[in-house]
mmCIF file of C-alpha atoms in Angstrom:
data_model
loop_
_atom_site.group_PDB
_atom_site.id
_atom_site.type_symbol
_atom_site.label_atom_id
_atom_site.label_comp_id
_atom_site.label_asym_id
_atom_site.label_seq_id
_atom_site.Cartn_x
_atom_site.Cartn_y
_atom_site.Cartn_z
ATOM 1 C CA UNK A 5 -259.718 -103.860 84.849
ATOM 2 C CA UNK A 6 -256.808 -101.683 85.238
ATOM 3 C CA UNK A 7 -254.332 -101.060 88.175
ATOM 4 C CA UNK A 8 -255.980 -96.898 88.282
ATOM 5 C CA UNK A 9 -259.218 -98.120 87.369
ATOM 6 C CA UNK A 10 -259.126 -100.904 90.293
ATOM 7 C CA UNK A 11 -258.020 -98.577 92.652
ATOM 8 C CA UNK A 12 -260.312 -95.743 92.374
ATOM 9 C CA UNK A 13 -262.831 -98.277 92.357
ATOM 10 C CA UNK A 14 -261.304 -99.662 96.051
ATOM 11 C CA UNK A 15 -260.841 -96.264 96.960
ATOM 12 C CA UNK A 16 -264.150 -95.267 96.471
ATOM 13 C CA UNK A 17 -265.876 -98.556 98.613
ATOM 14 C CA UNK A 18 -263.328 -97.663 101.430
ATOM 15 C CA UNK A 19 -263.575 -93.873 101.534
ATOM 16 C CA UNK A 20 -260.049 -94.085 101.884
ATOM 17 C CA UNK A 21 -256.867 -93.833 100.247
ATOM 18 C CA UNK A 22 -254.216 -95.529 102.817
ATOM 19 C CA UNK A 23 -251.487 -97.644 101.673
ATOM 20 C CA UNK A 24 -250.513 -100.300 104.475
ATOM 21 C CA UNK A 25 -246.756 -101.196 104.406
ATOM 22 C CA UNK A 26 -246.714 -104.980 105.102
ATOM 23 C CA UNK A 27 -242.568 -104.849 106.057
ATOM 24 C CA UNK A 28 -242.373 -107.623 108.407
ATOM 25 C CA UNK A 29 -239.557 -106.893 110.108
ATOM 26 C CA UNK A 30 -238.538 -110.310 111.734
ATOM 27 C CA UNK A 31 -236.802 -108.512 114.856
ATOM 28 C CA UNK A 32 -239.951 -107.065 115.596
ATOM 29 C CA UNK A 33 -242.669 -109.769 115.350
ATOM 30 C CA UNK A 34 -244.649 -110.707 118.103
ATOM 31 C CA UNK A 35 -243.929 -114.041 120.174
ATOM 32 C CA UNK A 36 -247.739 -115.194 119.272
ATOM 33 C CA UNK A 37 -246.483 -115.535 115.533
ATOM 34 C CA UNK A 38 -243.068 -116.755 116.629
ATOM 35 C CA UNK A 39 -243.964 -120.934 116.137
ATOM 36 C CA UNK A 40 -245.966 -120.371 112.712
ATOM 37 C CA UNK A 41 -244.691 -122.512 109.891
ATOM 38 C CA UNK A 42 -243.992 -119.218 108.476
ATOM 39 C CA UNK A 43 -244.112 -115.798 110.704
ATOM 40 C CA UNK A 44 -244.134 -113.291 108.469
ATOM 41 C CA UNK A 45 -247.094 -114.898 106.862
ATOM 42 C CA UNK A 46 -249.041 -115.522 109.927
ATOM 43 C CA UNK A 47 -248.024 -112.073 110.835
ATOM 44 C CA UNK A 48 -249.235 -110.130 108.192
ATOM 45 C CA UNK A 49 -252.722 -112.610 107.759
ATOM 46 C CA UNK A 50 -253.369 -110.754 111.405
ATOM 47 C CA UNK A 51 -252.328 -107.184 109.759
ATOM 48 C CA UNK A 52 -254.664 -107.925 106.715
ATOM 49 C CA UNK A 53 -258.021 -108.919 109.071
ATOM 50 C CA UNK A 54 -257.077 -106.022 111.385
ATOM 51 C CA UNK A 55 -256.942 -102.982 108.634
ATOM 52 C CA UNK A 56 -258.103 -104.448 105.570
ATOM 53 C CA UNK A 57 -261.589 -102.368 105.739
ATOM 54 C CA UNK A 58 -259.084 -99.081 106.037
ATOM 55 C CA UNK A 59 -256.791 -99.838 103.126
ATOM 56 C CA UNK A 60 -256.648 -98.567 99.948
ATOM 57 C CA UNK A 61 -253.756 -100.529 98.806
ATOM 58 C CA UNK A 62 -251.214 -103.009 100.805
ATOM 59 C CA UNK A 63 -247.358 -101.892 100.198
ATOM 60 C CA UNK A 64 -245.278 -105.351 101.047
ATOM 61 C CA UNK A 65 -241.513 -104.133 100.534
ATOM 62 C CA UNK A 66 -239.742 -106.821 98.833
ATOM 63 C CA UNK A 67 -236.001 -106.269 101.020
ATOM 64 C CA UNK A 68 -238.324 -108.398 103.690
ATOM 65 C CA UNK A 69 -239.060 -111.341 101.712
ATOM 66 C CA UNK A 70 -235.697 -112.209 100.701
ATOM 67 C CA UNK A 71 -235.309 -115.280 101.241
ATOM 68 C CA UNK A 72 -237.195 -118.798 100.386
ATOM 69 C CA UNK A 73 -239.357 -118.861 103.545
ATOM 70 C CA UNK A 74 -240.015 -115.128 102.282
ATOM 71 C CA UNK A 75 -241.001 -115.715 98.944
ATOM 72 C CA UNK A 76 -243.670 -118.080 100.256
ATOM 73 C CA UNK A 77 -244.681 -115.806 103.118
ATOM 74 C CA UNK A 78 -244.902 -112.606 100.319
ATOM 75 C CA UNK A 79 -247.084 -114.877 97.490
ATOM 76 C CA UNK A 80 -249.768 -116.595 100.762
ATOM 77 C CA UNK A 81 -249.985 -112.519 101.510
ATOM 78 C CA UNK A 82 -250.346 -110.972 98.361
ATOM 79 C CA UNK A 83 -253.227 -113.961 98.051
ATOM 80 C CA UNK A 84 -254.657 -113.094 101.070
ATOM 81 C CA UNK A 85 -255.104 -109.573 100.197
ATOM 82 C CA UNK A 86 -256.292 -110.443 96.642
ATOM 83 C CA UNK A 87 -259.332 -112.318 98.326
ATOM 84 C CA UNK A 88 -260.117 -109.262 100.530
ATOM 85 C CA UNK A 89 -260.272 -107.570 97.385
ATOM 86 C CA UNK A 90 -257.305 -105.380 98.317
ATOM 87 C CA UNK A 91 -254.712 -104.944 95.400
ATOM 88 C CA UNK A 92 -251.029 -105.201 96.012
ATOM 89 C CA UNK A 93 -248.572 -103.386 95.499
ATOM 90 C CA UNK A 94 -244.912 -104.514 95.540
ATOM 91 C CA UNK A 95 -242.323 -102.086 96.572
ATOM 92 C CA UNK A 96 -239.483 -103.510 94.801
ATOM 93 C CA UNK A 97 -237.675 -100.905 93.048
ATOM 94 C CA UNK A 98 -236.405 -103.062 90.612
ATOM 95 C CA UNK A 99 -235.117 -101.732 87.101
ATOM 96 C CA UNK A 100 -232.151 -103.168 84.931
ATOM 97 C CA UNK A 101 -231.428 -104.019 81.313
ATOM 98 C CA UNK A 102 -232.023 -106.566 79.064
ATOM 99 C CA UNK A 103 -233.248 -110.368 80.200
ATOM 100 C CA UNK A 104 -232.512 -109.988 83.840
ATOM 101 C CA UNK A 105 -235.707 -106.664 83.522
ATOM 102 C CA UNK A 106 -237.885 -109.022 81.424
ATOM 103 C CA UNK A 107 -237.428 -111.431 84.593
ATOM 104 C CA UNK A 108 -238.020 -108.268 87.459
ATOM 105 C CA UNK A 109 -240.971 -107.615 85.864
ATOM 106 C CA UNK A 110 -242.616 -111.584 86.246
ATOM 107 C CA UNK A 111 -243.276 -110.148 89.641
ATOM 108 C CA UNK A 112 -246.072 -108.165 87.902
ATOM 109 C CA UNK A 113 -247.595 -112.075 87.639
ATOM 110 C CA UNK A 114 -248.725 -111.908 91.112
ATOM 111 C CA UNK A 115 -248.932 -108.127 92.127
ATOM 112 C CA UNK A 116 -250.886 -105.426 90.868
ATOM 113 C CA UNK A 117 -248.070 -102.495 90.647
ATOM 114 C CA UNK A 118 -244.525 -102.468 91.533
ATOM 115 C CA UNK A 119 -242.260 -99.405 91.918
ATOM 116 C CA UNK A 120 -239.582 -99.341 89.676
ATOM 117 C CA UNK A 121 -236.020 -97.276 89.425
ATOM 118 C CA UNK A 122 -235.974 -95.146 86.468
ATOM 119 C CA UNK A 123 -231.627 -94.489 86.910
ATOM 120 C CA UNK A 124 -231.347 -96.809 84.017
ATOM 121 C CA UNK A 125 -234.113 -95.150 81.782
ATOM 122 C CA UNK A 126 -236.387 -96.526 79.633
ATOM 123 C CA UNK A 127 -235.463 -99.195 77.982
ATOM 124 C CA UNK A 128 -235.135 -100.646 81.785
ATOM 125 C CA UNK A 129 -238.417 -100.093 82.700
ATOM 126 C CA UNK A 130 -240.131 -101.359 79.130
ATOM 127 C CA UNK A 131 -241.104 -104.539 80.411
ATOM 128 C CA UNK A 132 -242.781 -103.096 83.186
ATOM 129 C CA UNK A 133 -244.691 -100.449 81.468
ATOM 130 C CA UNK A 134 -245.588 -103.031 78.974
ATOM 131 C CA UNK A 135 -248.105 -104.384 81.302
ATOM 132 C CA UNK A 136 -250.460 -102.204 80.371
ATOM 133 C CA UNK A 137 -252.947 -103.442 82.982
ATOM 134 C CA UNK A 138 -250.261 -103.223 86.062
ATOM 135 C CA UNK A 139 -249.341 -100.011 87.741
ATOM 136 C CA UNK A 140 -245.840 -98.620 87.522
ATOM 137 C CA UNK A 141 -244.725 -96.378 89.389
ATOM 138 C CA UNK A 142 -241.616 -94.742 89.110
ATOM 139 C CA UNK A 143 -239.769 -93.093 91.919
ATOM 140 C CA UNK A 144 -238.951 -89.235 91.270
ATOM 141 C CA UNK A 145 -238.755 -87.385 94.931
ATOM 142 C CA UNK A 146 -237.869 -89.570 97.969
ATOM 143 C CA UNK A 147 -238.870 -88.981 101.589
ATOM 144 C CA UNK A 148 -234.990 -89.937 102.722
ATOM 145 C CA UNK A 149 -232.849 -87.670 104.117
ATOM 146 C CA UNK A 150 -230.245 -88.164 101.436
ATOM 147 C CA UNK A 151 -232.889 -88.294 98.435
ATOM 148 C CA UNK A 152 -231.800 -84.587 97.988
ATOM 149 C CA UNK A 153 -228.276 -86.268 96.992
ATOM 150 C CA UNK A 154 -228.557 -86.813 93.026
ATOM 151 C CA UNK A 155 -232.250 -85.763 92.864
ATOM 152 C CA UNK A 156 -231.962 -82.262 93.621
ATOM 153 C CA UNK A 157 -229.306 -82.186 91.420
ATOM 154 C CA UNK A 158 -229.505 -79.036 88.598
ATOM 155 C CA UNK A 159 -229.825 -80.205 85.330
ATOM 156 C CA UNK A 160 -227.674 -77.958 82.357
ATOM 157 C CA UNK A 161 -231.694 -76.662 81.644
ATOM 158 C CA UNK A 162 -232.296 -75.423 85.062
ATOM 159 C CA UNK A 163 -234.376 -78.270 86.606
ATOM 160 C CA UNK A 164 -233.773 -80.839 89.515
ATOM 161 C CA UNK A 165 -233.425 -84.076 88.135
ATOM 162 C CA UNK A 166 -236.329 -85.255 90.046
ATOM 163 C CA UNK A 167 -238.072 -82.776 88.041
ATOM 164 C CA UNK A 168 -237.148 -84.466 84.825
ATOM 165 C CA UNK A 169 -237.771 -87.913 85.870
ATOM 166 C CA UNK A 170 -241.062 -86.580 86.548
ATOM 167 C CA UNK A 171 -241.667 -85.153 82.706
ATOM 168 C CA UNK A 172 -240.213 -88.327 81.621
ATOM 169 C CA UNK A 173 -242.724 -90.233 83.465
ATOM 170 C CA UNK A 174 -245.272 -88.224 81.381
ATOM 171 C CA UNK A 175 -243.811 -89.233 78.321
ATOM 172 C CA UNK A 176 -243.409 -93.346 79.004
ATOM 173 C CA UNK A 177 -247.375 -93.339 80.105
ATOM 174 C CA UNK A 178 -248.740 -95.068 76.553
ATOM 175 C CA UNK A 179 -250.609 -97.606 78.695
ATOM 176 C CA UNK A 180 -251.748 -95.180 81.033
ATOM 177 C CA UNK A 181 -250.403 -96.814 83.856
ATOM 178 C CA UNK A 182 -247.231 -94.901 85.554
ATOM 179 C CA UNK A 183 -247.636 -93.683 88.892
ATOM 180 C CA UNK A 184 -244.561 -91.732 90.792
ATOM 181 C CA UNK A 185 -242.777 -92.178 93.989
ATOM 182 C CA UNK A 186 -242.805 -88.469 95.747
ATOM 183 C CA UNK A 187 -242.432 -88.456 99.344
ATOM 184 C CA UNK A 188 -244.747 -86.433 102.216
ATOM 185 C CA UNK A 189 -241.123 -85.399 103.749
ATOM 186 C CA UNK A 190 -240.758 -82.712 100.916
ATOM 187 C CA UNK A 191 -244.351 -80.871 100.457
ATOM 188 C CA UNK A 192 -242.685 -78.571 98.258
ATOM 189 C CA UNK A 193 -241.358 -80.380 95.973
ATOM 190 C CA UNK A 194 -244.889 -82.474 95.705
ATOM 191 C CA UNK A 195 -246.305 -79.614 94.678
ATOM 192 C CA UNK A 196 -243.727 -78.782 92.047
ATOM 193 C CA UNK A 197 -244.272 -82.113 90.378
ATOM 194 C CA UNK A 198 -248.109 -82.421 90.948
ATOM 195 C CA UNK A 199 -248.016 -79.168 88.653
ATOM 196 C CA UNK A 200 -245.929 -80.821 86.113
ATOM 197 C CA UNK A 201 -247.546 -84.331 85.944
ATOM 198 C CA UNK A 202 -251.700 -83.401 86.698
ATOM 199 C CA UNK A 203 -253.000 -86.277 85.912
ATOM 200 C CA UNK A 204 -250.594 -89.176 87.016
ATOM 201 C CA UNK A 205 -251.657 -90.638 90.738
ATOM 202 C CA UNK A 206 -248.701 -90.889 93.375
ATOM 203 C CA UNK A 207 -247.622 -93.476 96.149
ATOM 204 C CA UNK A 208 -246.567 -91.103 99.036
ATOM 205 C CA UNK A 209 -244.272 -92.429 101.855
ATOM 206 C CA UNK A 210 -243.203 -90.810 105.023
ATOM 207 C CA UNK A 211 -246.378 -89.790 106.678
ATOM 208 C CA UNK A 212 -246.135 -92.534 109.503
ATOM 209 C CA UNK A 213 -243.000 -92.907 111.021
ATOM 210 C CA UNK A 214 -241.118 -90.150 108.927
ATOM 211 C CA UNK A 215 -243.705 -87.786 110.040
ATOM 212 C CA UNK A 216 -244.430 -86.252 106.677
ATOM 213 C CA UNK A 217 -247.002 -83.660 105.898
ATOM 214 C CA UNK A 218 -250.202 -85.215 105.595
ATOM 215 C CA UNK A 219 -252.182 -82.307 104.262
ATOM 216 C CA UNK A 220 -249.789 -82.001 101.559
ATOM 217 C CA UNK A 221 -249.814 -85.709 100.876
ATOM 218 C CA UNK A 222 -253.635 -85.669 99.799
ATOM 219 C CA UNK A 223 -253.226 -81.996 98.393
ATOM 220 C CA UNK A 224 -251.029 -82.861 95.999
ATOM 221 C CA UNK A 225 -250.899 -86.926 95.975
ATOM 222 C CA UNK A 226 -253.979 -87.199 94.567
ATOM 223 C CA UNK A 227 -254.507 -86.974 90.771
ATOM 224 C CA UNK A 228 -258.400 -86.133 89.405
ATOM 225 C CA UNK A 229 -258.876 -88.527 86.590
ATOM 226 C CA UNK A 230 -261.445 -88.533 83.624
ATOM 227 C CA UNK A 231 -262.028 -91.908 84.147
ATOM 228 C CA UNK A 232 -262.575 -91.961 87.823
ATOM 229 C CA UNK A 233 -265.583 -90.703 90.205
ATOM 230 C CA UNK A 234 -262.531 -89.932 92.841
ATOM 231 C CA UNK A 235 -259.037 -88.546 92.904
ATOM 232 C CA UNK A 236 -256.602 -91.897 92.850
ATOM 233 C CA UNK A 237 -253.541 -91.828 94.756
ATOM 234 C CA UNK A 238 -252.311 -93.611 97.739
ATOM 235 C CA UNK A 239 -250.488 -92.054 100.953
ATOM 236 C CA UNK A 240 -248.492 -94.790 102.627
ATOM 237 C CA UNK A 241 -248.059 -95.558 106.341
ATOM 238 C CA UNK A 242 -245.734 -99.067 107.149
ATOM 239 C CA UNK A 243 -244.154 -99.207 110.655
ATOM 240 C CA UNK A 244 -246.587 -96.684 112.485
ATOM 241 C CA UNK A 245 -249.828 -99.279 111.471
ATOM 242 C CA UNK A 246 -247.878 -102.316 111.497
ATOM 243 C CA UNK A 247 -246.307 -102.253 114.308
ATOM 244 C CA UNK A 248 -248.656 -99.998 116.759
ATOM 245 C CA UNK A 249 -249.241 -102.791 118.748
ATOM 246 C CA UNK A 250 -246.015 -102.412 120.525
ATOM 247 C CA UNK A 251 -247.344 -99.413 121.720
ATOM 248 C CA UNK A 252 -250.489 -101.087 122.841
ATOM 249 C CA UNK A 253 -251.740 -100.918 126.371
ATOM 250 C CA UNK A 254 -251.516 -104.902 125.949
ATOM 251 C CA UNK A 255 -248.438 -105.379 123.658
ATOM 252 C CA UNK A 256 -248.375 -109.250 125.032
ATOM 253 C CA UNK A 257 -252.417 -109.767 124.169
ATOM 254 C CA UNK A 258 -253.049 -110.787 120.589
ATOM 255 C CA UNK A 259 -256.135 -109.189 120.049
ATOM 256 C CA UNK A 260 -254.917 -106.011 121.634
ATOM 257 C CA UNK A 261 -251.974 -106.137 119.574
ATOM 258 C CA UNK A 262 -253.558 -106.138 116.208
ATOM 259 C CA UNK A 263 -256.405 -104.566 117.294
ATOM 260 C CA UNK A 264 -253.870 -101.485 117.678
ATOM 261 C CA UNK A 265 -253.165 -101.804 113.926
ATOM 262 C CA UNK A 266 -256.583 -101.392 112.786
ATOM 263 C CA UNK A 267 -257.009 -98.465 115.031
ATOM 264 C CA UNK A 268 -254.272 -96.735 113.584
ATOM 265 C CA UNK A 269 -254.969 -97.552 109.873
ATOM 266 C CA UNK A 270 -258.630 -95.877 110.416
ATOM 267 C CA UNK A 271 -256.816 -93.323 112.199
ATOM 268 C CA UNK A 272 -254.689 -92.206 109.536
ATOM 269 C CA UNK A 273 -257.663 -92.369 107.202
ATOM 270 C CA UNK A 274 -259.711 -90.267 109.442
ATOM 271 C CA UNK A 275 -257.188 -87.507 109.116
ATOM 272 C CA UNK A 276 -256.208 -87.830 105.569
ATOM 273 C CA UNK A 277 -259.943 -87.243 104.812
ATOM 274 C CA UNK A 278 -260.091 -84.184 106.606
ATOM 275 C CA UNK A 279 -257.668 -82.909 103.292
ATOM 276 C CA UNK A 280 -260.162 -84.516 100.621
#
């Protein structure tokens, strides 16, 4: 099965179309994961059992899992998820030319879509949309403040670059498997690109923490596909699930403290649905 085809399909059996971001910040773990053989792992085992019935997708960024103990910690997660039936995908943002691409993309071994940088165009990004049964997806319109700094820049035809890299996508999806990157922070421009790409599904961030626009997020996130009984897309939420516990009326109680994770993935889902 394909990455879209596997994701409507979870989608559909969750009613929902929330992206957990597994970034386990070590500064912010809880003591009760502190003495694990490895924390983040243990950590994010807790995140999986607490919102896995709310969860479209998991996000795990890959600037958290750089390390050795990491790498183990990412592969025991992406595992974990795999046997809750939840595909992965990594946010790595990898792209570059030539053997040291053919190697970024061996991440595609273990997850089932990565996000990629399209700055170094598409010979960079071959070996990832090669894999005709991962998702790709490509960023285009970030929720950063300083996104606006080359991608709003005006091309000599008129458009914003992240307006190009958006028709570009359209162009390198042979396998039918590019997604894009367009963040919740900028409805506008989500609706610009949703009008020039109707049919490719996109991973929005900033709707937790950043406070992006929700109803804009499943407005124009979601992509209606012939092959799929729902619209596929996936709005992202990383610190404001993953670490609600520390909000908790028990931050120091275990159960309370992941319990506050699953509350606010079906939380989120609740009010993305109201936009469906």
């Amino acid at each position: 099965m394909r990455f879209f085809e596997r994701l409507a399909a979870r989608i559909e059996s969750t009613d929902s179309v929330v992206s957990v971001g597994l970034d386990p910040d070590p500064s912010r773990l809880p003591e009760f994961v502190a003495d694990a053989d490895l924390p983040r792992w243990a950590f994010n085992r807790r995140i999986i059992d607490a919102t896995h019935e709310h969860a479209a997708c998991y996000k795990p960024n890959a600037a958290f899992y750089e390390d050795p103990d990491g790498w183990r910690a990412l592969r025991e997660t992406i595992a974990y998820a795999h046997g809750k039936d939840v595909p992965v995908l990594l946010d790595a943002k990898r792209a570059d030319i030539g053997n040291t691409t053919r190697q970024y993309a061996a991440a595609l071994d273990d997850a089932d879509a990565i996000t990629v940088n399209p700055y170094l165009g598409r010979d960079s990004l071959q070996p990832f949309l090669d894999r005709a049964d991962k998702g790709v997806f490509v960023l285009c319109r970030t929720s950063n403040p300083g996104g606006g700094d080359l991608q709003d820049l005006e091309l000599g035809s008129g458009e914003p670059l992240y307006e190009r890299v958006a028709a570009l996508a359209d162009v390198w999806n042979g396998n039918d498997n590019v997604g894009l990157v367009v963040g919740a922070t900028a409805p506008e421009e989500l609706a610009e690109v949703r009008d020039i790409v109707p049919e490719i599904p996109f991973l929005v961030p900033g709707v937790g923490a950043q406070g992006g626009d929700a109803e804009a997020a499943v407005e124009h996130g979601l992509a209606e596909r012939p092959d799929a009984a729902v619209d596929v897309g996936l709005v992202n939420s990383s610190r404001g699930i993953i670490f609600a516990g520390e909000e908790s009326s028990r931050p120091d109680d275990e159960g309370t403290y992941f319990g506050a994770a699953g509350d606010s993935a079906k939380r989120l889902k609740k009010r993305l649905n109201q936009h469906r």
